[in-house]
Amino acid sequence: MKKILNSKETIIDDLIAGFIAAENGRVAQSDQNSRVLYRNKKIANKVGIVSGGGSGHEPLFLGLLGENLVDAVAIGNIFAAPTPGTVCEAIKQADQGAGVVCLFGNYAGDVLNFDMGVDLAAMEDILAINIPISDDVASAPKELKAERRGIAGDLFVIKEVAAAAAKGYSLEECVRIGKEANEKIFSIGVGIASGTNPMNGKKNFDLAEDEIEFGLGIHGEPGIEKMKIVGAEELTNRMYDVVKQEVEETGEKEVIICINGLGSTTCLELYIVNNEVNKRLISEGYTIHDTLIGSVCTTQEMAGFSITIQAVTSELKELYDLDAYSSCYFHKEDY
């Protein structure tokens, strides 16, 4: 294993220290829990936004601490959910008097610990509501969407709920937006080479040189099948066909898309994929409101990519368009 580290024992602490230094005073570390970072800027009576999850997926989740984005983040160990106490402290730091929404990927450990964190916050008279994000269509059939994993689609749901909070929506309205955004978002990923867990040096999965894992999860969870590697057009069309029906069933004809690199996939490859996705969407009568291309949700140096398509209503589009800034994300409506 070749990685630029000090020691396995200090990986998370060193990551956090470097991130705080780069933020130049915009974020702080909780005195009560070193795995909680929060924005220094507070807005009275705004719904607080918490996100979080395992480390190793950077820039998610700490990279979304920012203006009109996340207020506090709960940081877990490598590929592991943050503890209930960490979640509770993040909720306390995000609370600005109007309640808190917690947004995170739909994994068993995260759901359990965020639920416990919300209960702990309730004991201190802070109302927080969890919305697990479940956009990975390969992980469960559509009738079991609540069991799907959360992958790169986390970004769009977080963006829209955070925008609702910034615009003064109530806690109940922010929850409504979160659930609607989650219902209209669909992702599918493929892997062509494994990432390595820096804690133990183990690969997430094994593939032959000419194989692709079609539909894999961001931790290396098995996908739909192993298949022989094919060209970008054929692969992208096959991925699109998996999500096509569910996008159609939303009834919306305007979409936003994300072509997400999983860690070591180059921008050259991602733009080629985006071209193929664009051709399919446009040929089927969709308007593409916006496109995000880059490494948003990664797994160390995993090679591969995911495609996220969110069908947007006029309200979701307005929320998505609200200016937002963080260390890993920039959105300006009139850019």
mmCIF file of C-alpha atoms in Angstrom:
data_model
loop_
_atom_site.group_PDB
_atom_site.id
_atom_site.type_symbol
_atom_site.label_atom_id
_atom_site.label_comp_id
_atom_site.label_asym_id
_atom_site.label_seq_id
_atom_site.Cartn_x
_atom_site.Cartn_y
_atom_site.Cartn_z
ATOM 1 C CA MET A 1 0.000 0.000 0.000
ATOM 2 C CA LYS A 2 1.413 3.390 -1.023
ATOM 3 C CA LYS A 3 -0.284 6.348 0.645
ATOM 4 C CA ILE A 4 0.998 9.645 1.998
ATOM 5 C CA LEU A 5 0.260 9.261 5.727
ATOM 6 C CA ASN A 6 1.924 9.809 9.091
ATOM 7 C CA SER A 7 0.466 6.821 10.893
ATOM 8 C CA LYS A 8 -2.726 4.782 10.869
ATOM 9 C CA GLU A 9 -3.509 6.029 14.359
ATOM 10 C CA THR A 10 -3.523 9.709 13.323
ATOM 11 C CA ILE A 11 -5.211 9.513 9.906
ATOM 12 C CA ILE A 12 -8.485 11.162 10.924
ATOM 13 C CA ASP A 13 -6.914 13.744 13.231
ATOM 14 C CA ASP A 14 -4.428 14.735 10.523
ATOM 15 C CA LEU A 15 -7.207 14.949 7.924
ATOM 16 C CA ILE A 16 -9.287 17.210 10.166
ATOM 17 C CA ALA A 17 -6.347 19.436 11.091
ATOM 18 C CA GLY A 18 -5.430 19.933 7.447
ATOM 19 C CA PHE A 19 -9.005 20.706 6.502
ATOM 20 C CA ILE A 20 -9.404 23.279 9.285
ATOM 21 C CA ALA A 21 -6.155 24.954 8.254
ATOM 22 C CA ALA A 22 -7.374 25.222 4.671
ATOM 23 C CA GLU A 23 -10.680 26.766 5.741
ATOM 24 C CA ASN A 24 -8.940 29.868 7.118
ATOM 25 C CA GLY A 25 -11.267 30.480 10.057
ATOM 26 C CA ARG A 26 -14.550 29.578 8.388
ATOM 27 C CA VAL A 27 -14.980 26.348 10.344
ATOM 28 C CA ALA A 28 -14.149 25.216 13.862
ATOM 29 C CA GLN A 29 -13.696 21.958 15.713
ATOM 30 C CA SER A 30 -15.950 21.162 18.648
ATOM 31 C CA ASP A 31 -14.281 21.327 22.060
ATOM 32 C CA GLN A 32 -16.583 18.504 23.168
ATOM 33 C CA ASN A 33 -15.954 16.113 20.290
ATOM 34 C CA SER A 34 -12.975 16.315 17.952
ATOM 35 C CA ARG A 35 -14.890 14.531 15.189
ATOM 36 C CA VAL A 36 -17.368 17.407 14.814
ATOM 37 C CA LEU A 37 -16.678 20.404 12.614
ATOM 38 C CA TYR A 38 -19.063 23.318 12.271
ATOM 39 C CA ARG A 39 -19.379 26.647 10.509
ATOM 40 C CA ASN A 40 -18.507 29.668 12.606
ATOM 41 C CA LYS A 41 -21.182 31.750 10.903
ATOM 42 C CA LYS A 42 -24.568 31.353 12.584
ATOM 43 C CA ILE A 43 -27.981 32.602 11.438
ATOM 44 C CA ALA A 44 -30.601 32.866 14.183
ATOM 45 C CA ASN A 45 -33.801 30.858 13.684
ATOM 46 C CA LYS A 46 -32.515 29.054 10.586
ATOM 47 C CA VAL A 47 -33.038 25.306 10.333
ATOM 48 C CA GLY A 48 -29.670 23.666 10.940
ATOM 49 C CA ILE A 49 -28.215 21.201 8.444
ATOM 50 C CA VAL A 50 -26.066 18.277 9.579
ATOM 51 C CA SER A 51 -24.387 15.739 7.346
ATOM 52 C CA GLY A 52 -21.783 13.116 7.957
ATOM 53 C CA GLY A 53 -20.505 9.617 7.455
ATOM 54 C CA GLY A 54 -17.342 7.628 7.195
ATOM 55 C CA SER A 55 -14.033 9.185 6.256
ATOM 56 C CA GLY A 56 -12.374 8.051 3.048
ATOM 57 C CA HIS A 57 -15.090 9.445 0.772
ATOM 58 C CA GLU A 58 -13.693 12.965 0.560
ATOM 59 C CA PRO A 59 -14.750 15.551 -0.354
ATOM 60 C CA LEU A 60 -17.959 14.167 1.167
ATOM 61 C CA PHE A 61 -18.882 14.959 3.824
ATOM 62 C CA LEU A 62 -16.776 17.664 5.401
ATOM 63 C CA GLY A 63 -16.250 19.348 2.031
ATOM 64 C CA LEU A 64 -19.864 20.531 2.072
ATOM 65 C CA LEU A 65 -19.476 22.721 5.151
ATOM 66 C CA GLY A 66 -20.202 26.114 3.652
ATOM 67 C CA GLU A 67 -22.487 28.994 2.850
ATOM 68 C CA ASN A 68 -26.046 27.836 2.119
ATOM 69 C CA LEU A 69 -24.849 24.266 2.600
ATOM 70 C CA VAL A 70 -24.016 22.186 5.688
ATOM 71 C CA ASP A 71 -23.742 23.785 9.144
ATOM 72 C CA ALA A 72 -22.054 20.906 10.984
ATOM 73 C CA VAL A 73 -20.577 17.560 10.030
ATOM 74 C CA ALA A 74 -20.222 14.336 12.014
ATOM 75 C CA ILE A 75 -17.042 12.501 11.006
ATOM 76 C CA GLY A 76 -16.603 8.748 11.290
ATOM 77 C CA ASN A 77 -13.565 6.537 11.016
ATOM 78 C CA ILE A 78 -12.542 5.214 7.593
ATOM 79 C CA PHE A 79 -15.663 3.825 5.918
ATOM 80 C CA ALA A 80 -17.476 3.769 9.291
ATOM 81 C CA ALA A 81 -20.454 5.679 10.620
ATOM 82 C CA PRO A 82 -19.924 8.489 13.124
ATOM 83 C CA THR A 83 -20.807 7.536 16.701
ATOM 84 C CA PRO A 84 -24.155 8.581 18.245
ATOM 85 C CA GLY A 85 -22.303 11.025 20.500
ATOM 86 C CA THR A 86 -20.615 12.601 17.487
ATOM 87 C CA VAL A 87 -23.964 12.943 15.732
ATOM 88 C CA CYS A 88 -25.524 14.530 18.818
ATOM 89 C CA GLU A 89 -22.709 17.061 19.133
ATOM 90 C CA ALA A 90 -23.025 17.948 15.426
ATOM 91 C CA ILE A 91 -26.742 18.528 15.940
ATOM 92 C CA LYS A 92 -26.010 20.801 18.906
ATOM 93 C CA GLN A 93 -23.501 22.821 16.884
ATOM 94 C CA ALA A 94 -25.918 23.140 13.934
ATOM 95 C CA ASP A 95 -28.926 24.116 16.039
ATOM 96 C CA GLN A 96 -29.832 27.757 15.559
ATOM 97 C CA GLY A 97 -33.236 27.693 17.188
ATOM 98 C CA ALA A 98 -35.431 26.185 14.469
ATOM 99 C CA GLY A 99 -34.570 22.491 14.595
ATOM 100 C CA VAL A 100 -32.104 20.430 12.592
ATOM 101 C CA VAL A 101 -32.247 18.159 9.544
ATOM 102 C CA CYS A 102 -29.635 15.378 9.301
ATOM 103 C CA LEU A 103 -28.786 14.120 5.803
ATOM 104 C CA PHE A 104 -26.598 11.074 5.217
ATOM 105 C CA GLY A 105 -26.210 7.969 3.088
ATOM 106 C CA ASN A 106 -28.615 5.126 3.778
ATOM 107 C CA TYR A 107 -26.373 2.519 5.414
ATOM 108 C CA ALA A 108 -27.326 0.420 8.433
ATOM 109 C CA GLY A 109 -24.630 1.810 10.715
ATOM 110 C CA ASP A 110 -25.325 5.415 9.764
ATOM 111 C CA VAL A 111 -29.087 5.000 10.203
ATOM 112 C CA LEU A 112 -28.660 3.387 13.622
ATOM 113 C CA ASN A 113 -26.160 5.952 14.920
ATOM 114 C CA PHE A 114 -27.966 8.979 13.515
ATOM 115 C CA ASP A 115 -31.221 7.726 15.077
ATOM 116 C CA MET A 116 -29.470 7.382 18.416
ATOM 117 C CA GLY A 117 -27.871 10.800 17.974
ATOM 118 C CA VAL A 118 -31.276 12.374 17.355
ATOM 119 C CA ASP A 119 -32.592 10.715 20.520
ATOM 120 C CA LEU A 120 -29.660 12.078 22.520
ATOM 121 C CA ALA A 121 -30.301 15.572 21.130
ATOM 122 C CA ALA A 122 -33.979 15.297 22.081
ATOM 123 C CA MET A 123 -32.899 14.751 25.677
ATOM 124 C CA GLU A 124 -31.346 18.222 25.462
ATOM 125 C CA ASP A 125 -34.548 19.672 23.948
ATOM 126 C CA ILE A 126 -33.222 19.927 20.385
ATOM 127 C CA LEU A 127 -35.548 18.638 17.672
ATOM 128 C CA ALA A 128 -33.712 16.916 14.835
ATOM 129 C CA ILE A 129 -35.086 14.801 11.990
ATOM 130 C CA ASN A 130 -33.151 12.275 9.924
ATOM 131 C CA ILE A 131 -33.441 11.810 6.156
ATOM 132 C CA PRO A 132 -31.353 8.885 4.876
ATOM 133 C CA ILE A 133 -30.546 9.382 1.188
ATOM 134 C CA SER A 134 -31.185 6.360 -1.035
ATOM 135 C CA ASP A 135 -30.284 7.019 -4.664
ATOM 136 C CA ASP A 136 -28.328 3.867 -5.654
ATOM 137 C CA VAL A 137 -30.702 1.969 -7.955
ATOM 138 C CA ALA A 138 -28.408 -1.070 -8.131
ATOM 139 C CA SER A 139 -28.751 -1.809 -4.427
ATOM 140 C CA ALA A 140 -32.492 -2.560 -4.284
ATOM 141 C CA PRO A 141 -35.509 -2.614 -6.634
ATOM 142 C CA LYS A 142 -37.677 0.484 -6.938
ATOM 143 C CA GLU A 143 -40.408 -0.924 -4.712
ATOM 144 C CA LEU A 144 -37.760 -1.101 -1.960
ATOM 145 C CA LYS A 145 -36.260 2.345 -2.548
ATOM 146 C CA ALA A 146 -36.074 2.943 1.209
ATOM 147 C CA GLU A 147 -33.464 0.154 1.349
ATOM 148 C CA ARG A 148 -31.198 1.613 -1.328
ATOM 149 C CA ARG A 149 -27.730 2.924 -0.517
ATOM 150 C CA GLY A 150 -26.805 6.585 -0.718
ATOM 151 C CA ILE A 151 -23.987 7.486 -3.096
ATOM 152 C CA ALA A 152 -23.170 10.656 -5.076
ATOM 153 C CA GLY A 153 -26.821 11.698 -5.099
ATOM 154 C CA ASP A 154 -26.234 12.811 -1.509
ATOM 155 C CA LEU A 155 -24.876 16.070 -2.898
ATOM 156 C CA PHE A 156 -28.035 17.208 -4.689
ATOM 157 C CA VAL A 157 -30.353 16.330 -1.794
ATOM 158 C CA ILE A 158 -28.083 18.129 0.680
ATOM 159 C CA LYS A 159 -27.825 21.132 -1.655
ATOM 160 C CA GLU A 160 -31.586 21.507 -1.995
ATOM 161 C CA VAL A 161 -32.495 20.986 1.662
ATOM 162 C CA ALA A 162 -29.743 23.359 2.751
ATOM 163 C CA ALA A 163 -31.037 25.947 0.283
ATOM 164 C CA ALA A 164 -34.534 25.586 1.725
ATOM 165 C CA ALA A 165 -33.133 26.232 5.191
ATOM 166 C CA ALA A 166 -31.197 29.251 3.922
ATOM 167 C CA LYS A 167 -34.363 30.674 2.365
ATOM 168 C CA GLY A 168 -36.178 30.457 5.699
ATOM 169 C CA TYR A 169 -38.230 27.303 5.225
ATOM 170 C CA SER A 170 -39.523 25.745 8.448
ATOM 171 C CA LEU A 171 -38.252 22.410 9.743
ATOM 172 C CA GLU A 172 -41.337 20.666 8.393
ATOM 173 C CA GLU A 173 -40.879 22.268 4.975
ATOM 174 C CA CYS A 174 -37.202 21.319 4.864
ATOM 175 C CA VAL A 175 -38.137 17.716 5.643
ATOM 176 C CA ARG A 176 -40.706 17.793 2.846
ATOM 177 C CA ILE A 177 -38.068 19.033 0.409
ATOM 178 C CA GLY A 178 -35.617 16.368 1.542
ATOM 179 C CA LYS A 179 -38.079 13.558 1.012
ATOM 180 C CA GLU A 180 -39.167 14.874 -2.387
ATOM 181 C CA ALA A 181 -35.582 15.399 -3.548
ATOM 182 C CA ASN A 182 -34.691 11.877 -2.457
ATOM 183 C CA GLU A 183 -37.676 10.383 -4.276
ATOM 184 C CA LYS A 184 -36.612 11.983 -7.549
ATOM 185 C CA ILE A 185 -32.916 11.076 -7.571
ATOM 186 C CA PHE A 186 -31.338 8.000 -9.126
ATOM 187 C CA SER A 187 -27.721 6.842 -9.373
ATOM 188 C CA ILE A 188 -25.806 3.896 -10.810
ATOM 189 C CA GLY A 189 -22.084 3.228 -10.491
ATOM 190 C CA VAL A 190 -19.408 0.981 -11.970
ATOM 191 C CA GLY A 191 -15.965 0.066 -10.732
ATOM 192 C CA ILE A 192 -12.955 -0.920 -12.796
ATOM 193 C CA ALA A 193 -10.311 -1.103 -10.048
ATOM 194 C CA SER A 194 -10.399 -1.234 -6.262
ATOM 195 C CA GLY A 195 -9.528 1.383 -3.708
ATOM 196 C CA THR A 196 -7.444 0.511 -0.634
ATOM 197 C CA ASN A 197 -8.451 0.990 2.975
ATOM 198 C CA PRO A 198 -5.586 2.996 4.534
ATOM 199 C CA MET A 199 -6.235 1.465 7.952
ATOM 200 C CA ASN A 200 -5.530 -2.125 6.933
ATOM 201 C CA GLY A 201 -4.098 -1.990 3.411
ATOM 202 C CA LYS A 202 -6.872 -4.198 2.059
ATOM 203 C CA LYS A 203 -8.541 -3.714 -1.307
ATOM 204 C CA ASN A 204 -12.303 -3.235 -1.415
ATOM 205 C CA PHE A 205 -12.808 -5.893 -4.093
ATOM 206 C CA ASP A 206 -10.983 -7.853 -6.765
ATOM 207 C CA LEU A 207 -11.463 -7.699 -10.518
ATOM 208 C CA ALA A 208 -9.731 -9.289 -13.456
ATOM 209 C CA GLU A 209 -7.919 -6.885 -15.772
ATOM 210 C CA ASP A 210 -10.728 -7.034 -18.349
ATOM 211 C CA GLU A 211 -13.660 -6.878 -15.887
ATOM 212 C CA ILE A 212 -16.035 -4.186 -14.614
ATOM 213 C CA GLU A 213 -18.185 -4.401 -11.479
ATOM 214 C CA PHE A 214 -21.520 -3.110 -12.761
ATOM 215 C CA GLY A 215 -23.598 -1.436 -10.055
ATOM 216 C CA LEU A 216 -21.063 -1.579 -7.218
ATOM 217 C CA GLY A 217 -21.402 0.465 -4.031
ATOM 218 C CA ILE A 218 -18.948 3.064 -2.801
ATOM 219 C CA HIS A 219 -17.486 0.694 -0.201
ATOM 220 C CA GLY A 220 -16.920 -1.975 -2.826
ATOM 221 C CA GLU A 221 -20.243 -3.717 -2.206
ATOM 222 C CA PRO A 222 -21.020 -6.192 -5.008
ATOM 223 C CA GLY A 223 -23.019 -4.802 -7.886
ATOM 224 C CA ILE A 224 -25.497 -6.377 -10.251
ATOM 225 C CA GLU A 225 -22.846 -8.389 -12.087
ATOM 226 C CA LYS A 226 -19.251 -8.582 -13.205
ATOM 227 C CA MET A 227 -18.967 -7.907 -16.930
ATOM 228 C CA LYS A 228 -16.256 -7.557 -19.539
ATOM 229 C CA ILE A 229 -15.025 -4.020 -20.086
ATOM 230 C CA VAL A 230 -16.663 -2.263 -23.039
ATOM 231 C CA GLY A 231 -16.487 1.169 -24.654
ATOM 232 C CA ALA A 232 -17.864 4.307 -23.011
ATOM 233 C CA GLU A 233 -20.924 4.519 -25.251
ATOM 234 C CA GLU A 234 -22.040 0.939 -24.642
ATOM 235 C CA LEU A 235 -21.338 1.097 -20.908
ATOM 236 C CA THR A 236 -23.059 4.449 -20.413
ATOM 237 C CA ASN A 237 -26.117 3.357 -22.382
ATOM 238 C CA ARG A 238 -26.387 0.231 -20.273
ATOM 239 C CA MET A 239 -26.166 2.278 -17.082
ATOM 240 C CA TYR A 240 -28.703 4.780 -18.362
ATOM 241 C CA ASP A 241 -31.131 2.005 -19.217
ATOM 242 C CA VAL A 242 -31.124 0.888 -15.567
ATOM 243 C CA VAL A 243 -32.371 4.285 -14.336
ATOM 244 C CA LYS A 244 -34.422 5.316 -17.391
ATOM 245 C CA GLN A 245 -37.804 3.973 -16.317
ATOM 246 C CA GLU A 246 -37.625 5.432 -12.841
ATOM 247 C CA VAL A 247 -36.696 8.868 -14.181
ATOM 248 C CA GLU A 248 -39.637 8.653 -16.596
ATOM 249 C CA GLU A 249 -42.040 7.721 -13.802
ATOM 250 C CA THR A 250 -41.386 10.999 -11.986
ATOM 251 C CA GLY A 251 -43.263 12.784 -14.788
ATOM 252 C CA GLU A 252 -40.665 15.560 -14.892
ATOM 253 C CA LYS A 253 -38.844 16.493 -18.113
ATOM 254 C CA GLU A 254 -36.076 18.628 -16.641
ATOM 255 C CA VAL A 255 -33.074 17.095 -14.887
ATOM 256 C CA ILE A 256 -29.766 17.831 -13.218
ATOM 257 C CA ILE A 257 -26.961 15.329 -13.540
ATOM 258 C CA CYS A 258 -23.704 14.426 -11.830
ATOM 259 C CA ILE A 259 -20.931 12.389 -13.391
ATOM 260 C CA ASN A 260 -18.929 11.411 -10.321
ATOM 261 C CA GLY A 261 -15.410 9.993 -10.304
ATOM 262 C CA LEU A 262 -14.775 7.438 -7.585
ATOM 263 C CA GLY A 263 -11.218 8.525 -6.813
ATOM 264 C CA SER A 264 -8.771 7.923 -9.638
ATOM 265 C CA THR A 265 -10.942 8.276 -12.735
ATOM 266 C CA THR A 266 -9.739 11.154 -14.881
ATOM 267 C CA CYS A 267 -11.729 14.178 -15.990
ATOM 268 C CA LEU A 268 -11.052 13.096 -19.566
ATOM 269 C CA GLU A 269 -13.046 9.906 -18.961
ATOM 270 C CA LEU A 270 -15.820 11.674 -17.051
ATOM 271 C CA TYR A 271 -16.397 14.172 -19.863
ATOM 272 C CA ILE A 272 -16.616 11.319 -22.365
ATOM 273 C CA VAL A 273 -19.265 9.667 -20.177
ATOM 274 C CA ASN A 274 -21.103 12.958 -19.836
ATOM 275 C CA ASN A 275 -21.294 13.289 -23.605
ATOM 276 C CA GLU A 276 -22.984 9.903 -23.841
ATOM 277 C CA VAL A 277 -25.443 10.698 -21.030
ATOM 278 C CA ASN A 278 -26.306 14.029 -22.647
ATOM 279 C CA LYS A 279 -27.047 12.377 -25.968
ATOM 280 C CA ARG A 280 -29.471 9.926 -24.388
ATOM 281 C CA LEU A 281 -31.285 12.507 -22.270
ATOM 282 C CA ILE A 282 -31.677 14.993 -25.098
ATOM 283 C CA SER A 283 -32.822 12.321 -27.552
ATOM 284 C CA GLU A 284 -35.567 11.371 -25.100
ATOM 285 C CA GLY A 285 -36.856 14.913 -24.691
ATOM 286 C CA TYR A 286 -35.234 15.978 -21.439
ATOM 287 C CA THR A 287 -33.894 19.447 -20.703
ATOM 288 C CA ILE A 288 -30.633 19.381 -18.747
ATOM 289 C CA HIS A 289 -30.781 22.235 -16.262
ATOM 290 C CA ASP A 290 -27.273 21.736 -14.901
ATOM 291 C CA THR A 291 -24.377 19.286 -14.927
ATOM 292 C CA LEU A 292 -21.748 18.611 -12.272
ATOM 293 C CA ILE A 293 -18.627 16.702 -13.256
ATOM 294 C CA GLY A 294 -15.889 15.723 -10.819
ATOM 295 C CA SER A 295 -14.991 13.606 -7.820
ATOM 296 C CA VAL A 296 -17.714 14.277 -5.267
ATOM 297 C CA CYS A 297 -18.092 10.948 -3.489
ATOM 298 C CA THR A 298 -14.930 8.843 -3.664
ATOM 299 C CA THR A 299 -13.456 5.671 -2.213
ATOM 300 C CA GLN A 300 -9.787 6.480 -1.963
ATOM 301 C CA GLU A 301 -8.168 5.599 -5.307
ATOM 302 C CA MET A 302 -11.033 3.460 -6.605
ATOM 303 C CA ALA A 303 -11.331 3.648 -10.396
ATOM 304 C CA GLY A 304 -14.805 3.985 -11.830
ATOM 305 C CA PHE A 305 -17.661 6.442 -11.901
ATOM 306 C CA SER A 306 -21.320 6.920 -11.127
ATOM 307 C CA ILE A 307 -24.118 8.656 -12.971
ATOM 308 C CA THR A 308 -26.719 10.560 -10.969
ATOM 309 C CA ILE A 309 -29.899 11.929 -12.529
ATOM 310 C CA GLN A 310 -32.360 13.982 -10.528
ATOM 311 C CA ALA A 311 -35.697 14.938 -12.016
ATOM 312 C CA VAL A 312 -36.501 18.431 -10.749
ATOM 313 C CA THR A 313 -39.713 20.306 -10.111
ATOM 314 C CA SER A 314 -39.743 24.086 -10.385
ATOM 315 C CA GLU A 315 -39.301 24.311 -6.603
ATOM 316 C CA LEU A 316 -36.364 21.895 -6.491
ATOM 317 C CA LYS A 317 -34.752 23.741 -9.386
ATOM 318 C CA GLU A 318 -35.097 27.075 -7.592
ATOM 319 C CA LEU A 319 -33.488 25.608 -4.478
ATOM 320 C CA TYR A 320 -30.711 23.974 -6.457
ATOM 321 C CA ASP A 321 -29.988 27.325 -8.124
ATOM 322 C CA LEU A 322 -29.387 29.192 -4.871
ATOM 323 C CA ASP A 323 -25.761 30.341 -4.686
ATOM 324 C CA ALA A 324 -23.643 28.066 -2.485
ATOM 325 C CA TYR A 325 -19.972 27.894 -1.596
ATOM 326 C CA SER A 326 -17.780 25.374 0.182
ATOM 327 C CA SER A 327 -14.288 23.955 -0.121
ATOM 328 C CA CYS A 328 -15.404 21.344 -2.658
ATOM 329 C CA TYR A 329 -18.498 22.906 -4.187
ATOM 330 C CA PHE A 330 -19.321 26.139 -5.939
ATOM 331 C CA HIS A 331 -22.668 27.017 -7.453
ATOM 332 C CA LYS A 332 -23.699 30.411 -8.753
ATOM 333 C CA GLU A 333 -26.969 30.660 -10.648
ATOM 334 C CA ASP A 334 -25.812 33.135 -13.277
ATOM 335 C CA TYR A 335 -22.361 31.587 -13.756
#
